[in-house]
Short mmCIF file of C-alpha atoms in Angstrom, two decimals:
data_model
loop_
_atom_site.label_atom_id
_atom_site.label_comp_id
_atom_site.label_asym_id
_atom_site.label_seq_id
_atom_site.Cartn_x
_atom_site.Cartn_y
_atom_site.Cartn_z
CA LEU G 1 0.01 -0.10 0.01
CA VAL G 2 2.95 2.41 0.84
CA SER G 3 4.48 1.73 -2.45
CA SER G 4 1.21 2.24 -4.34
CA ALA G 5 0.71 5.73 -2.50
CA VAL G 6 4.33 6.82 -3.39
CA ALA G 7 3.81 5.70 -7.10
CA ALA G 8 0.76 7.58 -7.10
CA ALA G 9 2.19 10.68 -5.49
CA ALA G 10 5.12 10.57 -8.16
CA CYS G 11 2.63 10.29 -11.07
CA LEU G 12 0.74 13.14 -9.59
CA ALA G 13 3.81 15.40 -9.21
CA ALA G 14 5.10 14.29 -12.89
CA GLY G 15 1.52 15.37 -14.01
CA THR G 16 1.59 18.68 -12.30
CA ALA G 17 5.00 19.60 -13.45
CA ALA G 18 4.06 18.75 -17.00
CA SER G 19 0.93 20.81 -16.72
CA GLN G 20 3.12 23.90 -15.38
CA GLU G 21 5.41 23.65 -18.33
CA PRO G 22 4.71 26.58 -20.93
CA ARG G 23 2.87 25.77 -24.17
CA ARG G 24 5.38 26.09 -26.93
CA HIS G 25 3.66 28.27 -29.97
CA ARG G 26 4.18 27.25 -33.44
CA VAL G 27 5.41 30.12 -35.83
CA GLY G 28 5.80 29.57 -39.48
CA TYR G 29 8.28 31.78 -41.49
CA LEU G 30 7.87 32.01 -45.36
CA ALA G 31 10.23 33.82 -47.79
CA GLY G 32 9.66 34.38 -51.18
CA PRO G 33 11.80 35.51 -54.06
CA ASP G 34 12.22 39.17 -52.92
CA ALA G 35 14.22 37.93 -49.91
CA ALA G 36 17.39 38.58 -52.35
CA GLY G 37 19.79 36.16 -51.25
CA GLU G 38 21.23 34.44 -48.33
CA ARG G 39 22.95 37.15 -46.54
CA MET G 40 19.85 39.48 -46.66
CA ALA G 41 17.39 36.33 -45.47
CA ALA G 42 20.07 35.78 -42.74
CA LYS G 43 19.96 39.45 -41.61
CA GLN G 44 16.05 39.33 -41.85
CA ARG G 45 15.92 36.13 -39.76
CA ALA G 46 17.92 37.62 -36.96
CA ALA G 47 16.23 40.70 -36.83
CA PHE G 48 12.73 38.79 -36.42
CA LEU G 49 14.51 36.67 -33.61
CA ASP G 50 15.52 40.09 -31.93
CA GLY G 51 11.94 41.39 -32.15
CA LEU G 52 10.53 38.30 -30.67
CA ARG G 53 13.40 38.23 -27.73
CA GLU G 54 12.23 41.76 -27.01
CA ARG G 55 8.59 40.56 -26.36
CA GLY G 56 9.79 37.71 -24.18
CA TYR G 57 9.76 34.82 -26.57
CA LEU G 58 12.65 32.62 -27.55
CA GLU G 59 13.11 30.07 -30.13
CA GLY G 60 13.48 26.70 -28.62
CA ARG G 61 11.98 27.68 -25.38
CA ASP G 62 8.56 29.39 -25.96
CA LEU G 63 8.34 28.86 -30.04
CA GLU G 64 9.07 26.36 -32.64
CA ILE G 65 9.70 28.44 -35.69
CA GLU G 66 9.07 26.42 -39.08
CA TRP G 67 11.57 28.20 -41.46
CA ARG G 68 10.81 27.93 -45.25
CA ALA G 69 12.05 29.70 -48.36
CA ALA G 70 11.07 29.44 -52.13
CA GLY G 71 13.55 27.96 -54.53
CA PRO G 72 13.88 25.78 -57.49
CA GLU G 73 12.85 22.67 -55.76
CA ARG G 74 9.64 23.89 -53.96
CA THR G 75 7.18 26.54 -54.89
CA LEU G 76 5.58 29.18 -52.63
CA ASP G 77 2.27 27.47 -53.15
CA GLU G 78 3.66 24.01 -51.73
CA LEU G 79 5.49 25.63 -48.99
CA ALA G 80 2.40 27.67 -47.88
CA ALA G 81 0.20 24.66 -48.11
CA GLU G 82 2.98 22.58 -45.94
CA LEU G 83 3.02 25.19 -43.25
CA VAL G 84 -0.77 25.69 -42.98
CA GLY G 85 -1.04 21.86 -42.40
CA LEU G 86 1.37 21.94 -39.52
CA GLY G 87 -1.20 24.07 -37.71
CA PRO G 88 0.75 27.11 -36.79
CA ASP G 89 -0.50 30.00 -34.61
CA VAL G 90 0.81 32.68 -36.77
CA VAL G 91 2.84 32.79 -40.08
CA VAL G 92 5.01 35.67 -41.09
CA SER G 93 5.85 36.12 -44.78
CA THR G 94 8.35 38.25 -46.25
CA ASP G 95 7.32 39.54 -49.58
CA ASP G 96 4.30 40.09 -52.04
CA GLU G 97 4.82 36.94 -53.63
CA ALA G 98 4.82 34.92 -50.17
CA HIS G 99 1.89 36.91 -48.78
CA ALA G 100 -0.33 35.78 -52.02
CA ALA G 101 0.64 32.12 -51.56
CA LEU G 102 -0.56 32.25 -47.91
CA LYS G 103 -3.57 34.06 -49.02
CA ARG G 104 -4.38 31.14 -51.35
CA ALA G 105 -3.36 28.55 -48.60
CA THR G 106 -5.60 29.70 -45.73
CA ALA G 107 -8.36 32.02 -44.80
CA THR G 108 -8.05 31.35 -40.88
CA VAL G 109 -4.30 31.02 -39.68
CA PRO G 110 -3.10 34.49 -39.08
CA VAL G 111 -0.48 35.96 -41.24
CA VAL G 112 1.87 38.97 -40.52
CA MET G 113 3.18 40.82 -43.53
CA ALA G 114 6.82 41.82 -42.81
CA MET G 115 6.72 43.97 -45.91
CA SER G 116 3.90 44.47 -48.55
CA SER G 117 3.59 47.12 -51.23
CA ASP G 118 0.00 47.43 -51.83
CA PRO G 119 -2.19 44.87 -49.62
CA VAL G 120 -5.52 46.51 -50.55
CA ARG G 121 -4.96 46.22 -54.26
CA ASP G 122 -3.79 42.69 -53.76
CA GLY G 123 -6.94 41.69 -51.97
CA LEU G 124 -5.14 40.78 -48.99
CA VAL G 125 -6.57 43.34 -46.48
CA ALA G 126 -10.04 45.20 -46.71
CA SER G 127 -8.19 48.54 -45.56
CA PHE G 128 -5.32 49.54 -43.60
CA THR G 129 -7.14 50.63 -40.26
CA ARG G 130 -9.64 47.24 -40.43
CA PRO G 131 -7.99 44.49 -42.30
CA GLY G 132 -10.87 42.33 -41.81
CA GLY G 133 -9.46 38.85 -42.61
CA ASN G 134 -6.50 36.72 -41.23
CA ILE G 135 -3.78 38.82 -42.71
CA THR G 136 -2.01 42.09 -41.27
CA GLY G 137 1.29 43.50 -40.81
CA LEU G 138 3.52 46.23 -42.50
CA SER G 139 3.06 48.20 -45.93
CA TRP G 140 5.22 50.55 -47.70
CA ASP G 141 4.43 53.15 -50.65
CA PRO G 142 6.75 52.45 -53.62
CA GLY G 143 5.79 55.79 -55.04
CA THR G 144 7.12 57.86 -52.04
CA LEU G 145 10.23 55.64 -51.60
CA ALA G 146 11.20 55.90 -55.41
CA ARG G 147 10.57 59.67 -55.62
CA ARG G 148 12.89 60.43 -52.51
CA ARG G 149 15.63 58.16 -53.86
CA LEU G 150 15.57 60.32 -57.24
CA GLU G 151 15.51 63.40 -55.25
CA LEU G 152 18.44 62.64 -52.99
CA LEU G 153 20.28 61.60 -56.13
CA GLY G 154 19.63 65.05 -57.52
CA GLU G 155 21.13 66.61 -54.52
CA MET G 156 24.35 64.37 -54.91
CA VAL G 157 24.87 65.09 -58.51
CA ALA G 158 24.56 68.52 -59.45
CA GLY G 159 22.66 69.27 -62.93
CA LEU G 160 20.94 65.64 -62.64
CA SER G 161 18.77 65.27 -65.85
CA ARG G 162 19.61 62.02 -67.47
CA VAL G 163 19.40 58.61 -65.17
CA ALA G 164 20.19 54.86 -66.18
CA PHE G 165 17.78 52.57 -64.56
CA LEU G 166 19.38 49.09 -64.49
CA LEU G 167 17.03 46.33 -63.43
CA GLY G 168 16.75 42.73 -63.49
CA PRO G 169 13.72 40.32 -63.83
CA ASP G 170 10.91 41.87 -61.85
CA THR G 171 9.00 40.23 -58.89
CA ARG G 172 5.37 41.45 -58.13
CA GLY G 173 7.22 43.83 -55.48
CA SER G 174 9.99 45.02 -57.45
CA ALA G 175 7.55 45.66 -60.47
CA ARG G 176 5.73 48.26 -58.44
CA VAL G 177 9.18 50.02 -57.46
CA THR G 178 10.18 49.95 -61.34
CA THR G 179 6.83 51.72 -62.31
CA ALA G 180 6.88 54.06 -59.36
CA THR G 181 10.42 54.99 -60.35
CA ALA G 182 9.30 56.10 -64.10
CA HIS G 183 6.62 57.88 -62.72
CA ALA G 184 8.63 59.87 -60.25
CA ALA G 185 11.25 60.59 -62.88
CA ARG G 186 8.75 62.07 -65.20
CA SER G 187 7.27 64.20 -62.28
CA LEU G 188 10.89 65.51 -61.44
CA ALA G 189 11.55 66.21 -65.20
CA LEU G 190 14.36 63.57 -65.27
CA THR G 191 15.08 61.51 -68.45
CA LEU G 192 15.20 57.71 -67.26
CA ARG G 193 16.40 55.01 -69.66
CA ARG G 194 15.71 51.56 -68.53
CA PHE G 195 18.51 48.87 -69.10
CA GLU G 196 17.20 45.39 -68.28
CA VAL G 197 19.57 42.49 -67.30
CA ARG G 198 18.25 39.09 -67.73
CA ARG G 199 21.48 37.03 -66.63
CA ALA G 200 24.70 37.99 -64.83
CA GLY G 201 26.93 37.50 -67.63
CA GLU G 202 24.88 40.40 -69.59
CA LEU G 203 26.30 42.94 -67.04
CA PRO G 204 29.62 43.98 -68.97
CA GLY G 205 27.63 44.41 -72.20
CA ILE G 206 24.83 46.27 -70.54
CA PHE G 207 27.39 48.73 -68.91
CA ALA G 208 29.11 49.52 -72.13
CA GLY G 209 25.52 50.46 -73.37
CA ILE G 210 25.09 52.65 -70.31
CA ALA G 211 28.42 54.50 -70.83
CA ALA G 212 27.58 55.27 -74.66
CA ASP G 213 24.34 56.91 -73.40
CA ARG G 214 25.90 59.11 -71.30
CA PRO G 215 23.75 59.39 -68.17
CA ASP G 216 24.75 61.58 -65.15
CA ALA G 217 23.86 58.68 -62.64
CA ILE G 218 22.80 55.00 -62.53
CA VAL G 219 19.49 54.07 -60.30
CA ILE G 220 19.81 50.37 -59.14
CA GLY G 221 16.68 48.37 -59.02
CA SER G 222 15.51 46.16 -56.30
CA GLN G 223 15.28 42.95 -57.80
CA PRO G 224 16.84 39.59 -56.47
CA LEU G 225 19.46 39.73 -59.50
CA MET G 226 20.60 42.92 -58.77
CA HIS G 227 21.40 42.46 -54.96
CA ALA G 228 23.07 39.15 -55.85
CA GLU G 229 25.30 40.74 -58.52
CA ARG G 230 25.70 44.17 -56.31
CA ARG G 231 29.57 43.58 -56.03
CA ARG G 232 30.09 43.41 -59.55
CA ILE G 233 27.74 46.14 -60.48
CA GLY G 234 29.82 48.31 -58.13
CA GLU G 235 32.89 47.62 -60.02
CA LEU G 236 31.33 48.24 -63.22
CA ALA G 237 29.73 51.49 -62.16
CA SER G 238 33.21 52.73 -60.74
CA LEU G 239 35.03 51.66 -63.90
CA ALA G 240 32.59 53.83 -65.92
CA ARG G 241 32.74 56.65 -63.47
CA LEU G 242 29.04 56.83 -62.71
CA PRO G 243 27.71 57.64 -59.67
CA THR G 244 25.09 54.95 -58.48
CA LEU G 245 22.03 55.16 -55.94
CA ALA G 246 21.21 51.72 -54.60
CA PRO G 247 17.96 50.35 -52.52
CA SER G 248 19.93 49.03 -49.43
CA ARG G 249 23.23 49.36 -47.67
CA ASP G 250 24.50 46.17 -48.92
CA PHE G 251 25.13 47.79 -52.38
CA VAL G 252 27.03 50.62 -50.79
CA GLU G 253 29.50 48.10 -48.98
CA ALA G 254 29.94 46.61 -52.44
CA GLY G 255 31.03 49.97 -54.28
CA ALA G 256 27.77 52.18 -54.98
CA LEU G 257 28.02 55.51 -54.03
CA MET G 258 24.81 55.78 -51.88
CA SER G 259 21.75 54.09 -50.82
CA PHE G 260 18.33 55.02 -49.46
CA GLY G 261 15.68 52.48 -48.71
CA LEU G 262 13.58 50.98 -45.75
CA ASP G 263 15.18 50.07 -42.48
CA LEU G 264 14.89 46.39 -43.02
CA ARG G 265 16.13 45.62 -39.61
CA ASP G 266 13.26 47.66 -38.07
CA LEU G 267 10.73 46.18 -40.28
CA TRP G 268 11.43 42.47 -39.43
CA ARG G 269 11.59 43.70 -35.57
CA ARG G 270 8.13 45.13 -35.93
CA ALA G 271 6.85 42.16 -37.68
CA ALA G 272 7.82 40.25 -34.69
CA HIS G 273 5.76 42.47 -32.53
CA TYR G 274 2.78 41.86 -34.74
CA VAL G 275 3.38 38.04 -33.78
CA ALA G 276 3.69 38.61 -30.20
CA ARG G 277 0.51 40.33 -29.98
CA ILE G 278 -1.38 37.60 -31.93
CA LEU G 279 0.23 35.12 -29.62
CA HIS G 280 -1.13 37.15 -26.65
CA GLY G 281 -4.81 37.04 -28.35
CA ALA G 282 -5.02 39.89 -30.69
CA ARG G 283 -7.00 39.12 -34.05
CA ALA G 284 -5.31 39.79 -37.06
CA SER G 285 -8.56 41.31 -38.65
CA GLU G 286 -8.46 44.02 -35.86
CA LEU G 287 -4.70 44.93 -36.01
CA PRO G 288 -4.28 47.97 -38.41
CA VAL G 289 -1.60 47.57 -41.21
CA GLU G 290 1.24 50.04 -40.40
CA ARG G 291 3.49 52.04 -42.66
CA PRO G 292 7.25 52.10 -42.04
CA THR G 293 8.56 55.17 -40.22
CA ARG G 294 12.30 54.32 -40.49
CA PHE G 295 14.62 54.70 -43.42
CA GLU G 296 18.25 54.46 -43.97
CA LEU G 297 20.35 56.64 -45.97
CA VAL G 298 24.10 55.13 -46.43
CA VAL G 299 26.87 57.12 -48.51
CA SER G 300 30.23 56.12 -49.31
CA PHE G 301 33.26 58.63 -49.03
CA ALA G 302 35.71 56.01 -50.66
CA THR G 303 33.41 55.99 -53.72
CA ALA G 304 32.95 59.64 -53.94
CA ARG G 305 36.57 60.28 -53.94
CA LEU G 306 36.95 57.48 -56.63
CA LEU G 307 34.59 59.70 -58.78
CA ASP G 308 35.75 62.94 -57.56
CA LEU G 309 32.52 63.96 -55.99
CA THR G 310 32.06 66.09 -53.03
CA ILE G 311 29.16 64.79 -50.69
CA PRO G 312 27.01 67.68 -49.68
CA PRO G 313 27.09 68.61 -46.17
CA ALA G 314 23.04 68.30 -46.19
CA ILE G 315 23.23 64.80 -47.01
CA LEU G 316 26.16 64.11 -44.58
CA LEU G 317 23.88 65.32 -41.83
CA ARG G 318 20.96 63.13 -42.82
CA ALA G 319 22.97 60.03 -43.44
CA ASP G 320 22.47 57.25 -41.09
CA ARG G 321 25.94 55.65 -42.07
CA VAL G 322 28.99 57.02 -43.81
CA LEU G 323 31.39 54.41 -45.14
CA GLN G 324 35.03 55.54 -45.17
#
């Protein structure tokens, strides 16, 4: 009888301990083609985990995160269906293609958009203030961003009038930036000529065509191919002695003159905060879609010296980072 009582007490204690263990939430993460390479994807994931940590969630302790990224072997639709089938509490998606795949896969699992170019037009949400369905998150305005980039380029390059627009194969999100850049150039009375690159091997020939066209500067598109070839683009632009404006800091580190774009680290941290709110019981349908509030301007003294350019004091004062 004593041994039976001891065994029963041990079982009860074990059951109580198990019941006190916090439930691990399951979070999905779906990266689409706009993730722009392994280095950028790694930075996004790190910022996302930092944001979760700020809200008290640690992977492996409080969360099981299912990481998925589209590639030649697996389509976004396949990965979206797989993630939904795992029964996650919430899924984070990185770009317009990934959002759309999750929209097709589920109408019930909460989805947080880390970066969307036009969620209302894409039918992902009913409105910014009242999304109304299972999707919410962050959205940026390609038109405002494109115009600001060209304005900054005009401040950097005196007498700017002719601009070469170097771009690769578009994804849904980057196509909107491409269109917005063309509209912004017209509104600023700039002549913008497109130079499209389909494969990396075409870059030397494309740059020969750009040099023959004699532009005042180059704007680099935000397509994945451009990001993957940023170092080669920096080298070719320096050889052509042409100032370049790029979408992100990585390009400046690879030789571009300057970049202006969304603060991607801040975006992914804020996406993590949406996840935390949903895990705390908030409904995606009632969480307003937010606009980014932080942007990043990076300039390179080394590239400016190479091009015999003087960086205006106004740009130096506004720069978030100046590379020596």
